[in-house]
């Protein structure tokens, strides 16, 4: 698996990250979801550079112009519920993409014994698609790995891009094990060093689902 860390060089992405992490700004839910969406826009632009393009003849009001546009059949898949705002940002950019959803929740517990439950899946057929699996938090990596296995029941994508906002080192290691080849790319806006004993990313940002939508019971 190839890893691209968009936060490693200075860009406005790090300004969005600062607002997501900061306890003084992250409590504004609209801003929090907006920053996830803005990071998705920037990341989608980078992913778009990896697609396959062919030249199309575009009729303007005055003449025909040759314009290269991508030919990939993009499907953007996410994990409910923290992934929703991030997902929306990718759909803003890839306006013709299909969307795929899956529910997964982590049964809270000790980091080495987190159980993940998948109960709902709605996806188009994935055979031959360019599949963008997007979820803001890659902590243990369990949700993403199980989500991808579940999405495979809908067909085998031709290309896979995994897009996250913050990835822990442990989560990256798990995905590297699951995707040993370099045909899969993991895009992140930050890599954080550790998980705490409840499998939250440290320093991280806290609970992305609760910050987006409120604390769940
Ligand atoms: C978050 C996030 C990931 C998962 C990552 O969802 O959206 O799906 O945690 O953790 P993992 O890498 O250890 O599996 P969460 O379980 O908090 O659910 P929520 O979206 O309902 O808040
Ligand atoms: N899910 C989150 O929302 N945050 C973490 O740090 C880990 C999982």
Tab-separated table of C-alpha atoms and ligand atoms in Angstrom:
chain	number	residue	atom	x	y	z
A	1	UNK	CA	0.000	0.000	0.000
A	2	UNK	CA	1.277	3.422	-0.949
A	3	UNK	CA	0.817	6.192	1.628
A	4	UNK	CA	0.372	9.860	0.747
A	5	UNK	CA	0.398	12.243	3.721
A	6	UNK	CA	-1.007	15.581	2.518
A	7	UNK	CA	-0.258	17.157	5.905
A	8	UNK	CA	3.484	16.566	5.589
A	9	UNK	CA	3.964	19.755	3.592
A	10	UNK	CA	2.531	23.159	4.487
A	11	UNK	CA	-0.839	23.873	2.946
A	12	UNK	CA	-4.280	25.094	3.953
A	13	UNK	CA	-5.113	21.469	4.828
A	14	UNK	CA	-3.158	21.948	8.053
A	15	UNK	CA	-5.262	25.025	8.886
A	16	UNK	CA	-8.412	22.878	8.538
A	17	UNK	CA	-6.727	20.221	10.690
A	18	UNK	CA	-5.914	22.814	13.381
A	19	UNK	CA	-9.605	23.779	13.649
A	20	UNK	CA	-10.684	20.122	13.750
A	21	UNK	CA	-8.295	19.329	16.593
A	22	UNK	CA	-8.626	22.516	18.660
A	23	UNK	CA	-10.958	22.084	21.662
A	24	UNK	CA	-11.971	25.750	21.273
A	25	UNK	CA	-13.176	25.446	17.668
A	26	UNK	CA	-14.186	21.795	17.266
A	27	UNK	CA	-17.381	22.270	19.331
A	28	UNK	CA	-18.906	24.271	16.461
A	29	UNK	CA	-20.501	21.315	14.653
A	30	UNK	CA	-21.152	23.168	11.420
A	31	UNK	CA	-17.528	24.255	11.268
A	32	UNK	CA	-16.356	20.754	12.231
A	33	UNK	CA	-18.345	19.080	9.453
A	34	UNK	CA	-17.334	21.897	7.084
A	35	UNK	CA	-13.654	21.253	7.754
A	36	UNK	CA	-14.060	17.521	7.078
A	37	UNK	CA	-15.724	18.500	3.817
A	38	UNK	CA	-12.986	21.004	2.920
A	39	UNK	CA	-10.271	18.412	3.516
A	40	UNK	CA	-12.242	16.046	1.281
A	41	UNK	CA	-12.223	18.652	-1.500
A	42	UNK	CA	-8.435	19.020	-1.315
A	43	UNK	CA	-7.886	15.260	-1.085
A	44	UNK	CA	-10.272	14.562	-3.963
A	45	UNK	CA	-8.266	16.941	-6.136
A	46	UNK	CA	-5.086	14.953	-5.376
A	47	UNK	CA	-6.857	11.631	-6.031
A	48	UNK	CA	-8.204	13.023	-9.322
A	49	UNK	CA	-4.630	13.270	-10.593
A	50	UNK	CA	-4.397	9.446	-10.414
A	51	UNK	CA	-7.436	8.740	-12.606
A	52	UNK	CA	-7.471	7.729	-16.287
A	53	UNK	CA	-8.247	10.551	-18.682
A	54	UNK	CA	-9.202	10.761	-22.327
A	55	UNK	CA	-9.819	13.779	-24.493
A	56	UNK	CA	-13.443	14.711	-25.186
A	57	UNK	CA	-14.728	17.248	-27.698
A	58	UNK	CA	-16.671	19.858	-25.755
A	59	UNK	CA	-18.979	22.187	-27.623
A	60	UNK	CA	-18.739	25.743	-26.228
A	61	UNK	CA	-21.142	28.439	-27.516
A	62	UNK	CA	-18.381	29.463	-29.947
A	63	UNK	CA	-16.407	26.384	-30.962
A	64	UNK	CA	-15.334	22.878	-30.056
A	65	UNK	CA	-12.618	22.488	-27.436
A	66	UNK	CA	-10.727	19.266	-26.663
A	67	UNK	CA	-10.790	18.672	-22.906
A	68	UNK	CA	-9.313	15.670	-21.050
A	69	UNK	CA	-11.833	14.291	-18.549
A	70	UNK	CA	-11.635	11.129	-16.470
A	71	UNK	CA	-13.191	7.852	-17.573
A	72	UNK	CA	-13.144	6.043	-14.218
A	73	UNK	CA	-16.489	4.924	-12.847
A	74	UNK	CA	-16.103	6.313	-9.365
A	75	UNK	CA	-17.912	4.974	-6.329
A	76	UNK	CA	-17.427	6.779	-3.027
A	77	UNK	CA	-18.099	4.470	-0.094
A	78	UNK	CA	-18.225	5.440	3.542
A	79	UNK	CA	-18.869	4.160	7.009
A	80	UNK	CA	-21.813	5.625	8.942
A	81	UNK	CA	-21.934	7.875	10.670
A	82	UNK	CA	-18.701	9.851	11.203
A	83	UNK	CA	-17.876	9.490	7.506
A	84	UNK	CA	-20.891	11.441	6.245
A	85	UNK	CA	-19.496	14.992	5.972
A	86	UNK	CA	-16.200	13.728	4.541
A	87	UNK	CA	-18.146	11.612	2.025
A	88	UNK	CA	-20.238	14.615	0.978
A	89	UNK	CA	-17.032	16.523	0.209
A	90	UNK	CA	-15.864	13.806	-2.203
A	91	UNK	CA	-19.256	13.805	-3.911
A	92	UNK	CA	-18.981	17.603	-4.334
A	93	UNK	CA	-15.866	17.039	-6.440
A	94	UNK	CA	-16.770	13.758	-8.162
A	95	UNK	CA	-20.268	14.910	-9.023
A	96	UNK	CA	-21.098	11.916	-11.195
A	97	UNK	CA	-19.981	9.329	-8.660
A	98	UNK	CA	-22.185	6.654	-7.173
A	99	UNK	CA	-22.317	6.392	-3.397
A	100	UNK	CA	-22.041	3.378	-1.121
A	101	UNK	CA	-22.854	3.214	2.575
A	102	UNK	CA	-22.283	0.770	5.336
A	103	UNK	CA	-22.931	0.961	9.053
A	104	UNK	CA	-20.204	-0.025	11.466
A	105	UNK	CA	-19.909	0.749	15.101
A	106	UNK	CA	-17.202	0.022	17.557
A	107	UNK	CA	-18.371	-1.635	20.742
A	108	UNK	CA	-16.413	0.465	23.203
A	109	UNK	CA	-13.875	-1.464	25.204
A	110	UNK	CA	-10.198	-2.063	25.663
A	111	UNK	CA	-8.030	-1.230	22.662
A	112	UNK	CA	-6.994	-4.838	22.083
A	113	UNK	CA	-10.585	-6.090	22.251
A	114	UNK	CA	-12.675	-3.644	20.194
A	115	UNK	CA	-15.558	-5.459	18.489
A	116	UNK	CA	-16.925	-3.950	15.279
A	117	UNK	CA	-20.495	-4.571	14.158
A	118	UNK	CA	-21.625	-4.184	10.549
A	119	UNK	CA	-25.401	-4.218	10.150
A	120	UNK	CA	-26.345	-2.297	7.011
A	121	UNK	CA	-24.905	-2.082	3.513
A	122	UNK	CA	-26.226	-0.196	0.481
A	123	UNK	CA	-23.949	-0.062	-2.550
A	124	UNK	CA	-24.030	-0.172	-6.339
A	125	UNK	CA	-22.154	-2.962	-8.098
A	126	UNK	CA	-18.437	-2.376	-7.583
A	127	UNK	CA	-16.956	-4.568	-10.354
A	128	UNK	CA	-14.439	-2.525	-12.351
A	129	UNK	CA	-15.065	0.663	-10.374
A	130	UNK	CA	-12.565	3.104	-8.942
A	131	UNK	CA	-13.585	2.785	-5.323
A	132	UNK	CA	-12.852	5.567	-2.858
A	133	UNK	CA	-13.313	4.213	0.651
A	134	UNK	CA	-13.510	7.320	2.818
A	135	UNK	CA	-13.637	7.508	6.615
A	136	UNK	CA	-12.134	10.374	8.628
A	137	UNK	CA	-10.615	8.265	11.428
A	138	UNK	CA	-8.263	5.312	10.989
A	139	UNK	CA	-7.637	4.170	14.564
A	140	UNK	CA	-7.181	0.402	14.944
A	141	UNK	CA	-8.063	-0.009	11.250
A	142	UNK	CA	-10.702	-2.601	12.113
A	143	UNK	CA	-13.671	-0.616	10.771
A	144	UNK	CA	-12.047	0.068	7.400
A	145	UNK	CA	-10.726	-3.440	6.900
A	146	UNK	CA	-14.079	-5.046	7.752
A	147	UNK	CA	-15.956	-2.415	5.745
A	148	UNK	CA	-13.905	-3.198	2.630
A	149	UNK	CA	-14.467	-6.948	3.062
A	150	UNK	CA	-18.218	-6.307	3.354
A	151	UNK	CA	-18.245	-4.022	0.299
A	152	UNK	CA	-16.530	-6.806	-1.695
A	153	UNK	CA	-19.857	-8.667	-1.555
A	154	UNK	CA	-20.965	-6.069	-4.161
A	155	UNK	CA	-18.110	-6.783	-6.597
A	156	UNK	CA	-14.369	-6.233	-7.012
A	157	UNK	CA	-13.212	-2.665	-7.682
A	158	UNK	CA	-10.503	-2.163	-10.337
A	159	UNK	CA	-8.772	0.462	-8.182
A	160	UNK	CA	-8.947	1.255	-4.481
A	161	UNK	CA	-8.135	4.580	-2.797
A	162	UNK	CA	-8.548	4.726	0.978
A	163	UNK	CA	-9.021	8.291	2.201
A	164	UNK	CA	-8.749	9.316	5.856
A	165	UNK	CA	-8.261	12.530	7.777
A	166	UNK	CA	-6.205	11.225	10.712
A	167	UNK	CA	-4.505	7.837	10.644
A	168	UNK	CA	-2.757	6.224	13.598
A	169	UNK	CA	0.479	4.355	13.025
A	170	UNK	CA	-1.200	1.181	14.270
A	171	UNK	CA	-4.093	1.566	11.834
A	172	UNK	CA	-1.685	2.112	8.957
A	173	UNK	CA	0.247	-1.034	9.895
A	174	UNK	CA	-2.974	-3.055	9.897
A	175	UNK	CA	-3.948	-1.787	6.445
A	176	UNK	CA	-0.419	-2.399	5.123
A	177	UNK	CA	-0.834	-6.004	6.188
A	178	UNK	CA	-4.285	-6.208	4.544
A	179	UNK	CA	-3.110	-4.506	1.315
A	180	UNK	CA	0.515	-5.545	0.787
A	181	UNK	CA	0.689	-4.525	-2.910
A	182	UNK	CA	1.300	-0.994	-4.177
A	183	UNK	CA	-1.947	-0.948	-6.189
A	184	UNK	CA	-3.825	0.507	-3.199
A	185	UNK	CA	-3.202	4.060	-1.990
A	186	UNK	CA	-3.919	5.439	1.470
A	187	UNK	CA	-4.402	9.218	1.490
A	188	UNK	CA	-4.249	11.008	4.853
A	189	UNK	CA	-4.141	14.578	6.128
A	190	UNK	CA	-2.206	13.612	9.280
A	191	UNK	CA	-0.487	10.642	10.868
A	192	UNK	CA	-0.637	10.457	14.676
A	193	UNK	CA	1.668	8.324	16.790
A	194	UNK	CA	-0.549	6.346	19.139
A	195	UNK	CA	-3.853	5.034	20.435
A	196	UNK	CA	-5.012	5.323	24.027
A	197	UNK	CA	-6.351	2.387	26.032
A	198	UNK	CA	-9.851	2.911	24.533
A	199	UNK	CA	-8.459	2.931	20.988
A	200	UNK	CA	-8.814	6.694	20.481
A	201	UNK	CA	-6.146	8.342	18.386
A	202	UNK	CA	-3.683	10.505	20.376
A	203	UNK	CA	-3.374	13.441	19.991
A	204	UNK	CA	-6.206	12.950	17.449
A	205	UNK	CA	-9.297	15.100	17.714
A	206	UNK	CA	-11.651	13.080	19.920
A	207	UNK	CA	-14.774	11.352	18.632
A	208	UNK	CA	-15.467	12.444	15.062
A	209	UNK	CA	-19.032	11.061	15.062
A	210	UNK	CA	-19.976	12.822	18.317
A	211	UNK	CA	-18.344	16.087	17.218
A	212	UNK	CA	-20.240	15.955	13.909
A	213	UNK	CA	-23.641	14.927	15.198
A	214	UNK	CA	-23.737	14.914	18.997
A	215	UNK	CA	-23.019	12.277	21.579
A	216	UNK	CA	-24.698	8.972	20.899
A	217	UNK	CA	-26.327	6.863	23.582
B	1	LIG	C1	-15.164	6.072	13.861
B	1	LIG	C2	-14.703	6.282	12.446
B	1	LIG	C3	-14.279	4.920	12.005
B	1	LIG	C4	-13.891	4.241	13.279
B	1	LIG	C5	-12.388	4.080	13.293
B	1	LIG	O1	-16.474	5.657	13.914
B	1	LIG	O2	-15.672	6.847	11.620
B	1	LIG	O3	-15.308	4.229	11.311
B	1	LIG	O4	-14.287	5.085	14.361
B	1	LIG	O5	-11.994	3.250	14.316
B	1	LIG	P1	-11.168	1.912	14.053
B	1	LIG	O6	-10.112	2.235	13.046
B	1	LIG	O7	-10.590	1.583	15.395
B	1	LIG	O8	-12.111	0.862	13.588
B	1	LIG	P2	-17.172	5.296	15.319
B	1	LIG	O9	-17.011	3.846	15.605
B	1	LIG	O10	-16.667	6.246	16.358
B	1	LIG	O11	-18.713	5.457	15.064
B	1	LIG	P3	-19.657	6.712	14.761
B	1	LIG	O12	-19.360	7.064	13.345
B	1	LIG	O13	-21.026	6.151	14.916
B	1	LIG	O14	-19.377	7.787	15.740
B	2	LIG	N1	-13.064	7.107	16.225
B	2	LIG	C1	-13.014	8.430	16.465
B	2	LIG	O1	-13.964	9.169	16.188
B	2	LIG	N2	-11.902	8.922	17.025
B	2	LIG	C2	-10.848	8.170	17.349
B	2	LIG	O2	-9.852	8.706	17.860
B	2	LIG	C3	-10.916	6.793	17.080
B	2	LIG	C4	-12.040	6.293	16.504
